[in-house]
Short mmCIF file of C-alpha atoms in Angstrom, two decimals:
data_model
loop_
_atom_site.label_atom_id
_atom_site.label_comp_id
_atom_site.label_asym_id
_atom_site.label_seq_id
_atom_site.Cartn_x
_atom_site.Cartn_y
_atom_site.Cartn_z
CA MET A 1 -82.04 4.00 106.50
CA LYS A 2 -82.58 1.03 104.56
CA SER A 3 -86.71 0.77 103.14
CA TYR A 4 -88.91 -1.95 103.45
CA ASP A 5 -91.86 -2.89 101.28
CA TRP A 6 -93.42 -4.90 103.63
CA ILE A 7 -93.04 -4.38 107.81
CA VAL A 8 -94.79 -6.85 109.94
CA VAL A 9 -95.81 -5.70 113.06
CA GLY A 10 -95.51 -9.07 116.30
CA GLY A 11 -93.66 -12.25 115.47
CA GLY A 12 -97.26 -14.63 116.47
CA ILE A 13 -98.54 -17.15 114.49
CA THR A 14 -99.94 -14.73 111.95
CA GLY A 15 -97.32 -12.13 111.78
CA ALA A 16 -94.49 -14.79 110.91
CA SER A 17 -97.52 -16.80 109.12
CA LEU A 18 -97.99 -13.51 106.88
CA SER A 19 -94.58 -13.05 106.75
CA TYR A 20 -93.37 -15.49 105.08
CA GLU A 21 -96.56 -15.58 102.72
CA LEU A 22 -95.33 -11.67 101.93
CA ALA A 23 -91.35 -13.09 101.55
CA LYS A 24 -93.22 -16.15 99.23
CA LYS A 25 -94.49 -13.55 96.43
CA GLY A 26 -91.13 -11.48 96.54
CA PHE A 27 -91.57 -8.75 97.98
CA ALA A 28 -88.65 -7.17 100.83
CA VAL A 29 -90.17 -8.15 103.92
CA LEU A 30 -89.55 -7.39 107.87
CA LEU A 31 -90.97 -8.82 110.91
CA LEU A 32 -90.32 -6.77 114.42
CA GLU A 33 -91.76 -9.06 117.44
CA ARG A 34 -91.43 -6.91 120.70
CA ASP A 35 -89.82 -10.07 122.84
CA ALA A 36 -87.15 -12.62 122.25
CA THR A 37 -88.51 -14.94 123.71
CA LEU A 38 -92.22 -15.84 122.78
CA GLN A 39 -94.97 -15.10 126.12
CA ASN A 40 -98.24 -13.89 124.32
CA ALA A 41 -101.07 -16.65 122.63
CA THR A 42 -99.39 -18.69 120.59
CA ARG A 43 -97.12 -20.03 123.47
CA PHE A 44 -99.81 -20.71 125.35
CA SER A 45 -102.42 -21.64 123.03
CA TYR A 46 -104.83 -24.87 123.04
CA GLY A 47 -103.60 -25.64 118.92
CA GLY A 48 -106.58 -26.84 118.05
CA LEU A 49 -108.09 -26.04 113.92
CA ALA A 50 -111.38 -25.86 113.99
CA TYR A 51 -111.80 -26.12 110.43
CA TRP A 52 -115.35 -28.11 110.83
CA SER A 53 -116.21 -25.62 111.92
CA GLY A 54 -117.90 -22.89 109.13
CA THR A 55 -120.78 -22.01 108.61
CA THR A 56 -121.82 -19.06 106.32
CA ASP A 57 -119.41 -20.29 102.75
CA LEU A 58 -116.84 -17.56 103.52
CA THR A 59 -115.82 -19.76 107.01
CA ARG A 60 -116.21 -23.05 105.53
CA GLN A 61 -114.20 -21.37 102.35
CA LEU A 62 -111.78 -20.76 104.71
CA CYS A 63 -112.10 -23.45 106.94
CA GLY A 64 -111.22 -25.65 103.71
CA GLU A 65 -108.76 -24.52 102.96
CA GLY A 66 -107.21 -23.90 106.09
CA ILE A 67 -106.93 -27.10 106.89
CA GLU A 68 -104.90 -29.30 103.20
CA ARG A 69 -101.72 -26.36 104.09
CA HIS A 70 -101.90 -27.29 107.15
CA ARG A 71 -102.41 -31.16 106.30
CA ASN A 72 -98.93 -30.05 104.12
CA LEU A 73 -97.40 -27.14 106.11
CA SER A 74 -94.65 -29.73 107.33
CA ALA A 75 -93.81 -30.18 104.19
CA GLN A 76 -93.90 -26.98 102.84
CA LEU A 77 -91.24 -25.64 105.40
CA ASP A 78 -89.33 -28.92 105.83
CA ALA A 79 -90.22 -28.22 109.65
CA ASP A 80 -92.71 -30.36 112.11
CA THR A 81 -95.97 -27.77 113.12
CA GLU A 82 -96.83 -31.47 115.01
CA PHE A 83 -99.99 -31.68 113.50
CA ARG A 84 -102.07 -34.64 113.61
CA GLU A 85 -105.91 -35.22 113.62
CA LEU A 86 -107.63 -37.02 117.32
CA ASP A 87 -111.15 -36.82 118.48
CA LEU A 88 -112.46 -33.65 120.06
CA LEU A 89 -115.10 -34.36 122.41
CA LEU A 90 -116.84 -31.18 123.36
CA THR A 91 -119.24 -31.95 127.24
CA ILE A 92 -122.77 -30.97 127.60
CA ASP A 93 -123.59 -30.76 131.81
CA ALA A 94 -125.72 -32.99 133.46
CA GLY A 95 -129.31 -31.06 133.66
CA ASP A 96 -128.67 -29.55 130.25
CA ASP A 97 -130.15 -30.78 126.91
CA ALA A 98 -128.20 -32.94 124.94
CA GLU A 99 -130.51 -32.50 121.83
CA LYS A 100 -131.47 -29.03 122.42
CA ALA A 101 -126.51 -28.73 122.71
CA ALA A 102 -126.53 -30.80 119.68
CA ALA A 103 -128.88 -28.78 117.39
CA ASN A 104 -126.61 -25.70 117.74
CA TYR A 105 -124.19 -27.43 115.81
CA ALA A 106 -126.25 -28.22 113.58
CA HIS A 107 -125.79 -26.15 110.55
CA PHE A 108 -121.96 -26.37 110.93
CA ALA A 109 -119.39 -27.92 108.15
CA ILE A 110 -119.36 -31.46 109.77
CA PRO A 111 -121.45 -31.15 112.78
CA PRO A 112 -120.53 -33.15 115.84
CA GLN A 113 -121.95 -36.18 116.83
CA LEU A 114 -124.26 -36.13 119.60
CA LEU A 115 -122.40 -39.06 122.07
CA SER A 116 -124.84 -40.69 125.66
CA VAL A 117 -122.59 -41.02 128.03
CA ALA A 118 -121.31 -44.54 127.77
CA GLU A 119 -120.30 -43.67 124.66
CA ALA A 120 -118.26 -40.84 125.18
CA GLY A 121 -116.54 -42.48 128.20
CA ASP A 122 -115.59 -45.31 125.73
CA LEU A 123 -113.97 -42.53 123.82
CA GLU A 124 -112.43 -40.66 126.76
CA PRO A 125 -111.89 -42.86 129.84
CA LEU A 126 -110.71 -40.41 131.91
CA LEU A 127 -114.60 -38.16 132.34
CA ASP A 128 -116.50 -38.59 135.13
CA LYS A 129 -119.32 -39.43 133.39
CA SER A 130 -121.41 -38.30 136.66
CA ASN A 131 -121.31 -34.96 135.62
CA LEU A 132 -122.52 -35.07 132.35
CA ALA A 133 -125.65 -34.96 129.80
CA GLY A 134 -123.82 -36.43 127.22
CA ALA A 135 -121.27 -35.04 125.39
CA LEU A 136 -120.73 -34.72 120.77
CA THR A 137 -117.35 -35.62 119.75
CA VAL A 138 -115.84 -34.41 115.02
CA ARG A 139 -112.65 -35.26 114.30
CA HIS A 140 -110.28 -31.92 115.21
CA GLY A 141 -107.22 -29.92 114.19
CA HIS A 142 -104.23 -30.10 115.74
CA ILE A 143 -100.73 -27.79 115.98
CA SER A 144 -98.23 -27.01 118.07
CA PRO A 145 -98.14 -23.44 118.19
CA THR A 146 -94.65 -22.98 119.06
CA SER A 147 -93.79 -24.99 116.73
CA THR A 148 -95.68 -23.98 113.89
CA ASN A 149 -94.97 -20.74 114.33
CA LYS A 150 -90.06 -21.83 114.76
CA ALA A 151 -91.29 -23.10 111.25
CA TYR A 152 -92.56 -20.06 109.55
CA CYS A 153 -89.68 -17.70 110.86
CA GLN A 154 -87.34 -20.31 109.90
CA GLY A 155 -88.88 -20.52 106.05
CA PHE A 156 -89.28 -16.72 106.60
CA LEU A 157 -85.80 -16.35 106.57
CA ARG A 158 -84.90 -18.25 104.32
CA LEU A 159 -86.68 -16.71 102.61
CA GLY A 160 -84.84 -13.50 102.43
CA GLY A 161 -86.61 -12.59 104.79
CA THR A 162 -85.53 -10.21 108.13
CA ILE A 163 -86.54 -10.26 112.21
CA GLU A 164 -86.13 -7.93 114.42
CA PHE A 165 -86.78 -7.48 118.12
CA ALA A 166 -88.10 -4.23 119.18
CA GLU A 167 -91.25 -3.12 120.51
CA VAL A 168 -92.91 -0.54 117.36
CA ILE A 169 -94.48 2.73 119.76
CA GLY A 170 -95.53 4.41 117.12
CA PHE A 171 -96.33 4.73 113.70
CA ILE A 172 -94.21 7.38 110.60
CA GLU A 173 -96.45 9.19 109.24
CA GLU A 174 -96.09 11.64 106.27
CA GLY A 175 -100.08 13.68 105.36
CA ASN A 176 -102.23 10.78 105.67
CA ARG A 177 -99.91 8.32 104.62
CA ILE A 178 -98.17 5.27 107.02
CA SER A 179 -94.84 5.47 105.45
CA GLY A 180 -92.71 3.35 107.93
CA VAL A 181 -92.54 2.38 111.90
CA LYS A 182 -91.07 3.26 115.06
CA THR A 183 -89.03 1.21 118.18
CA ALA A 184 -87.88 2.81 121.07
CA GLN A 185 -83.84 1.16 119.03
CA GLY A 186 -85.26 3.46 115.95
CA ILE A 187 -87.40 3.70 113.25
CA TYR A 188 -87.53 1.42 110.16
CA SER A 189 -89.81 3.06 106.57
CA CYS A 190 -91.60 0.63 104.57
CA GLU A 191 -94.03 1.30 101.96
CA ASN A 192 -96.89 -1.11 104.13
CA ALA A 193 -97.07 -2.28 107.54
CA VAL A 194 -98.84 -4.29 108.76
CA VAL A 195 -100.93 -5.08 112.32
CA CYS A 196 -99.99 -8.40 113.63
CA ALA A 197 -99.88 -8.07 116.65
CA GLY A 198 -103.00 -10.37 117.67
CA GLY A 199 -104.83 -8.96 121.55
CA TRP A 200 -101.95 -5.95 121.32
CA SER A 201 -103.25 -4.86 118.25
CA ARG A 202 -106.45 -2.51 119.07
CA SER A 203 -104.09 -0.60 121.45
CA LEU A 204 -101.17 -0.68 118.07
CA LEU A 205 -103.61 0.40 115.77
CA LYS A 206 -104.63 3.45 118.18
CA LEU A 207 -101.80 4.98 117.80
CA ALA A 208 -102.30 5.93 114.50
CA GLY A 209 -105.63 7.44 115.55
CA ILE A 210 -107.40 3.73 114.51
CA SER A 211 -110.86 2.25 115.74
CA VAL A 212 -111.23 -0.91 113.25
CA GLY A 213 -113.61 -3.79 115.77
CA VAL A 214 -110.49 -5.19 116.74
CA TYR A 215 -110.76 -6.66 120.87
CA PHE A 216 -109.12 -8.55 123.14
CA SER A 217 -110.01 -11.27 126.52
CA ARG A 218 -107.21 -11.77 129.11
CA ALA A 219 -107.04 -15.59 128.61
CA GLU A 220 -105.60 -18.74 132.00
CA ILE A 221 -104.85 -21.52 131.82
CA LEU A 222 -102.56 -24.46 133.72
CA GLU A 223 -99.61 -25.95 132.10
CA THR A 224 -98.10 -28.93 133.48
CA ALA A 225 -94.19 -31.08 132.33
CA PRO A 226 -94.48 -34.25 130.29
CA VAL A 227 -97.10 -36.41 132.11
CA ASP A 228 -97.80 -40.39 132.14
CA LEU A 229 -101.12 -39.91 132.29
CA LYS A 230 -102.96 -39.97 128.53
CA LEU A 231 -106.00 -37.69 128.02
CA ARG A 232 -107.10 -40.02 124.78
CA THR A 233 -109.46 -36.90 122.46
CA PHE A 234 -109.48 -32.60 122.75
CA VAL A 235 -112.17 -31.53 125.67
CA MET A 236 -114.44 -28.68 125.93
CA PRO A 237 -117.36 -27.61 126.95
CA ALA A 238 -120.39 -28.47 124.33
CA LEU A 239 -121.71 -23.64 125.49
CA LEU A 240 -118.24 -22.59 125.57
CA LYS A 241 -118.58 -19.46 127.84
CA ARG A 242 -116.36 -18.02 126.30
CA PHE A 243 -118.60 -16.32 122.62
CA GLU A 244 -120.38 -14.74 124.20
CA LEU A 245 -118.28 -13.13 126.41
CA GLU A 246 -116.71 -11.87 123.47
CA ALA A 247 -120.15 -10.81 122.11
CA GLU A 248 -121.58 -8.69 124.54
CA SER A 249 -118.33 -7.05 125.32
CA SER A 250 -117.75 -5.95 121.81
CA ARG A 251 -121.50 -4.10 121.71
CA ILE A 252 -121.26 -0.55 119.78
CA GLU A 253 -122.71 0.93 123.32
CA VAL A 254 -119.88 -0.86 125.40
CA ASP A 255 -117.38 0.72 122.82
CA PHE A 256 -115.61 3.52 124.76
CA LEU A 257 -115.34 1.43 128.30
CA TRP A 258 -112.33 0.17 126.67
CA ASP A 259 -110.80 2.96 126.10
CA GLU A 260 -110.82 3.88 129.42
CA PRO A 261 -108.50 2.80 132.51
CA GLY A 262 -109.26 0.10 135.16
CA LYS A 263 -112.94 -1.14 132.96
CA GLU A 264 -114.01 -4.87 134.06
CA LEU A 265 -116.28 -5.27 131.64
CA LEU A 266 -118.17 -8.00 131.72
CA SER A 267 -117.36 -10.94 135.09
CA PRO A 268 -115.40 -12.56 133.91
CA ILE A 269 -116.04 -17.21 132.69
CA LEU A 270 -114.44 -20.49 132.77
CA ASP A 271 -114.86 -22.51 130.44
CA PRO A 272 -113.45 -26.38 131.80
CA GLY A 273 -111.37 -28.11 128.63
CA ALA A 274 -107.85 -29.79 128.63
CA ILE A 275 -105.68 -31.03 125.09
CA GLN A 276 -102.27 -33.14 125.85
CA PHE A 277 -99.60 -31.97 123.55
CA ASN A 278 -97.15 -34.70 121.70
CA ASP A 279 -94.23 -34.38 124.70
CA GLY A 280 -97.27 -35.59 126.89
CA SER A 281 -97.71 -32.09 128.63
CA LEU A 282 -100.63 -30.75 129.04
CA ARG A 283 -103.33 -27.37 128.82
CA ILE A 284 -105.71 -26.48 131.27
CA GLY A 285 -108.06 -24.75 131.36
CA GLN A 286 -109.59 -21.37 130.37
CA LEU A 287 -110.50 -18.70 131.90
CA SER A 288 -111.36 -15.62 129.76
CA ARG A 289 -111.72 -11.70 131.43
CA THR A 290 -112.30 -8.49 129.83
CA LEU A 291 -110.11 -6.25 131.12
CA SER A 292 -109.72 -2.33 129.34
CA ASP A 293 -106.21 -2.58 130.79
CA LEU A 294 -103.73 -4.75 128.84
CA ASN A 295 -101.25 -4.62 131.41
CA ALA A 296 -104.00 -5.45 134.50
CA LYS A 297 -102.81 -8.00 137.78
CA VAL A 298 -104.77 -10.54 138.82
CA ASP A 299 -105.10 -12.63 141.90
CA ARG A 300 -103.59 -15.73 140.22
CA GLU A 301 -103.39 -18.52 142.72
CA THR A 302 -107.89 -17.80 142.42
CA SER A 303 -107.78 -18.57 138.84
CA GLU A 304 -105.40 -21.59 139.19
CA ARG A 305 -108.23 -22.60 142.72
CA ALA A 306 -111.21 -21.63 139.96
CA ILE A 307 -109.67 -23.58 136.59
CA ARG A 308 -108.45 -26.65 139.15
CA ALA A 309 -112.03 -27.07 140.31
CA GLY A 310 -113.76 -26.89 137.01
CA ILE A 311 -111.49 -29.66 135.04
CA GLY A 312 -111.93 -31.61 138.36
CA LYS A 313 -116.19 -31.86 137.66
CA VAL A 314 -114.90 -33.26 133.60
CA LEU A 315 -111.66 -34.84 134.51
CA PRO A 316 -111.21 -34.76 137.79
CA ALA A 317 -107.59 -37.32 137.22
CA LEU A 318 -106.22 -33.37 135.92
CA ALA A 319 -107.02 -31.39 139.07
CA GLY A 320 -104.56 -32.13 141.08
CA LEU A 321 -101.81 -31.97 138.59
CA PRO A 322 -98.84 -30.21 139.47
CA ALA A 323 -98.82 -27.51 136.84
CA THR A 324 -97.62 -23.29 135.76
CA TRP A 325 -100.47 -20.60 135.84
CA HIS A 326 -100.53 -18.41 132.72
CA ASP A 327 -101.78 -15.83 131.15
CA CYS A 328 -102.14 -14.29 127.78
CA ILE A 329 -104.31 -11.65 125.38
CA VAL A 330 -106.13 -13.25 122.68
CA ALA A 331 -107.66 -11.05 120.25
CA PHE A 332 -111.26 -11.44 118.71
CA SER A 333 -113.37 -9.13 117.16
CA ALA A 334 -116.75 -7.86 117.09
CA ASP A 335 -118.47 -9.88 114.80
CA LYS A 336 -116.53 -13.29 114.92
CA LEU A 337 -114.71 -12.96 112.19
CA PRO A 338 -110.65 -11.86 111.58
CA VAL A 339 -109.86 -8.11 110.05
CA VAL A 340 -108.06 -7.91 107.51
CA GLY A 341 -106.69 -5.61 105.22
CA PRO A 342 -106.26 -2.08 104.08
CA ILE A 343 -107.25 0.86 106.06
CA GLY A 344 -109.02 3.50 103.99
CA SER A 345 -108.59 5.65 106.04
CA ARG A 346 -104.96 5.20 106.47
CA PRO A 347 -103.12 4.29 103.49
CA GLY A 348 -100.04 2.08 103.71
CA LEU A 349 -101.33 0.74 107.30
CA HIS A 350 -103.15 -2.86 107.38
CA VAL A 351 -104.26 -5.11 109.71
CA PHE A 352 -103.63 -9.17 110.28
CA SER A 353 -105.59 -9.91 114.04
CA GLY A 354 -108.27 -11.79 115.09
CA LEU A 355 -107.47 -15.84 113.77
CA SER A 356 -107.96 -17.61 117.18
CA ASN A 357 -111.42 -18.71 116.22
CA PRO A 358 -110.15 -20.93 114.00
CA LEU A 359 -107.01 -20.62 114.40
CA ALA A 360 -106.82 -23.35 110.84
CA ILE A 361 -107.63 -21.11 108.45
CA VAL A 362 -104.47 -18.52 109.59
CA PRO A 363 -102.82 -20.50 106.28
CA ALA A 364 -105.69 -19.51 103.67
CA VAL A 365 -106.43 -15.84 104.64
CA GLY A 366 -102.28 -15.30 104.57
CA GLU A 367 -101.95 -17.11 101.13
CA ARG A 368 -104.98 -14.90 100.58
CA PHE A 369 -103.89 -11.45 101.89
CA ALA A 370 -99.95 -11.69 99.83
CA ASN A 371 -101.89 -12.50 96.61
CA TRP A 372 -104.04 -9.90 97.25
CA ALA A 373 -100.50 -7.78 97.79
CA THR A 374 -99.11 -8.42 94.64
CA GLY A 375 -102.74 -6.59 92.57
CA GLU A 376 -104.76 -9.33 93.03
CA LYS A 377 -108.77 -9.06 93.62
CA ASP A 378 -109.43 -11.89 96.16
CA TRP A 379 -113.44 -12.10 97.59
CA ALA A 380 -111.93 -12.82 100.63
CA ILE A 381 -110.11 -10.47 101.93
CA GLU A 382 -112.95 -7.57 100.59
CA LEU A 383 -115.57 -9.78 103.56
CA LEU A 384 -112.61 -9.16 106.30
CA SER A 385 -112.41 -6.09 105.55
CA PRO A 386 -111.42 -2.97 109.12
CA ASP A 387 -113.76 -0.61 106.69
CA ARG A 388 -116.75 -3.46 107.68
CA PHE A 389 -116.14 -1.77 111.61
CA ILE A 390 -116.14 1.94 110.57
CA ALA A 391 -118.31 1.68 107.78
CA GLU A 392 -121.01 0.16 110.66
CA GLY A 393 -119.88 2.58 113.15
CA ARG A 394 -120.39 5.70 111.74
CA ARG A 395 -124.17 3.95 111.24
CA LYS A 396 -125.10 3.09 114.63
CA LYS A 397 -124.00 6.87 115.98
CA GLU A 398 -125.93 8.09 113.53
CA GLU A 399 -128.88 6.33 114.08
CA GLY A 400 -127.90 7.11 118.40
CA ARG A 401 -128.34 10.84 117.60
CA ARG A 402 -131.14 10.57 115.10
CA LYS A 403 -132.55 8.96 118.64
CA LYS A 404 -130.94 11.28 119.94
CA GLU A 405 -132.88 13.40 117.75
CA GLU A 406 -136.03 12.57 118.17
CA GLY A 407 -136.26 12.44 121.19
CA ARG A 408 -135.53 16.28 122.58
CA ARG A 409 -137.68 16.89 119.28
CA LYS A 410 -140.23 15.02 121.95
CA LYS A 411 -139.21 16.50 124.65
CA GLU A 412 -139.46 20.08 123.24
CA GLU A 413 -143.00 19.39 121.55
CA GLY A 414 -144.68 18.14 124.95
CA ARG A 415 -143.56 21.83 127.07
CA ARG A 416 -145.06 23.78 124.10
CA LYS A 417 -148.44 21.40 124.66
CA LYS A 418 -147.79 21.67 128.80
CA GLU A 419 -147.51 25.99 128.15
CA GLU A 420 -150.45 26.08 125.53
CA GLY A 421 -152.67 23.46 128.14
#
């Protein structure tokens, strides 16, 4: 049985990029992907690169490094990632306070500019101006996620990496250490395994008895074939409901619901937006759900009607276009940051997930991880460590235990006083 330095689980854009970076360092790397034809978050991503959206020293640094890598990635990988920069238009609904919406972005690395309704219409003629209070705009990066994924995989293979299509069903354990990966086709030995399976990362880590603050939403979009209609900008709402959905559904108080079958943690939300790719096709969305079952079924016809109705209020010309409904699982964390690094309680096991927000940082974090794997210290990898959630979970559980004990003590004290009275 061949042994690898690293086994990367998950062949989406995060797994492909990390495999490439590890192979560049000279490691023997196996990339395992379940599906020969990608049907995951990479396949249905908008492909936006929000490099302007850093709000802390960490995120500003990673966004800056990430966009520089994306600007040169096609040349480095010798394949077209379809990188470009275009205007992002963040729409503000009629009735909302445009100045307040702009203030929400004031602390970003590059704050978007507030536009009047007329200015927004000049920038994007397809907008329905009657439903707007204004808009925000900023330059935004964009790639074809599938082309970028393919380019990374080709570069990885040129470096001597191995790709196999197999579904991971467990890990090989030697005491507390992870020393390999089990698939339906066989087992693979390794010094290190890293889970890069996006929204599926949570369930895979559970196979090793690990819970590290990785969650998932079910994203639903409509995709068109290439059309003659031209969307000049990347359109999204200024007040994204998805971030609130993620924050509320990842609170420690509701964490247990993720491990119970058939749960919907919150009502679905819709963030109407659209992007047109270089080939003229459009992706229109996005409806998001927090369902505890990875394979949960939804009413696609109802979802499609909701997406069409939502985009019809913003970009009415898109609402009636022939389109195909798709859904996928999208990873997120409990604090909006990626979950990257070793899992301290299980030597040999690592995670590299939750990088969809923003996608811009994937190349930078992958490079940093690979440098760290060679023995270099890296302050960013330390800050993104999955162990931050384990420590926080223990703290909150202990706090809950103390409060429960305090409540029991007070109840007992009250009972005694009542008896004495």
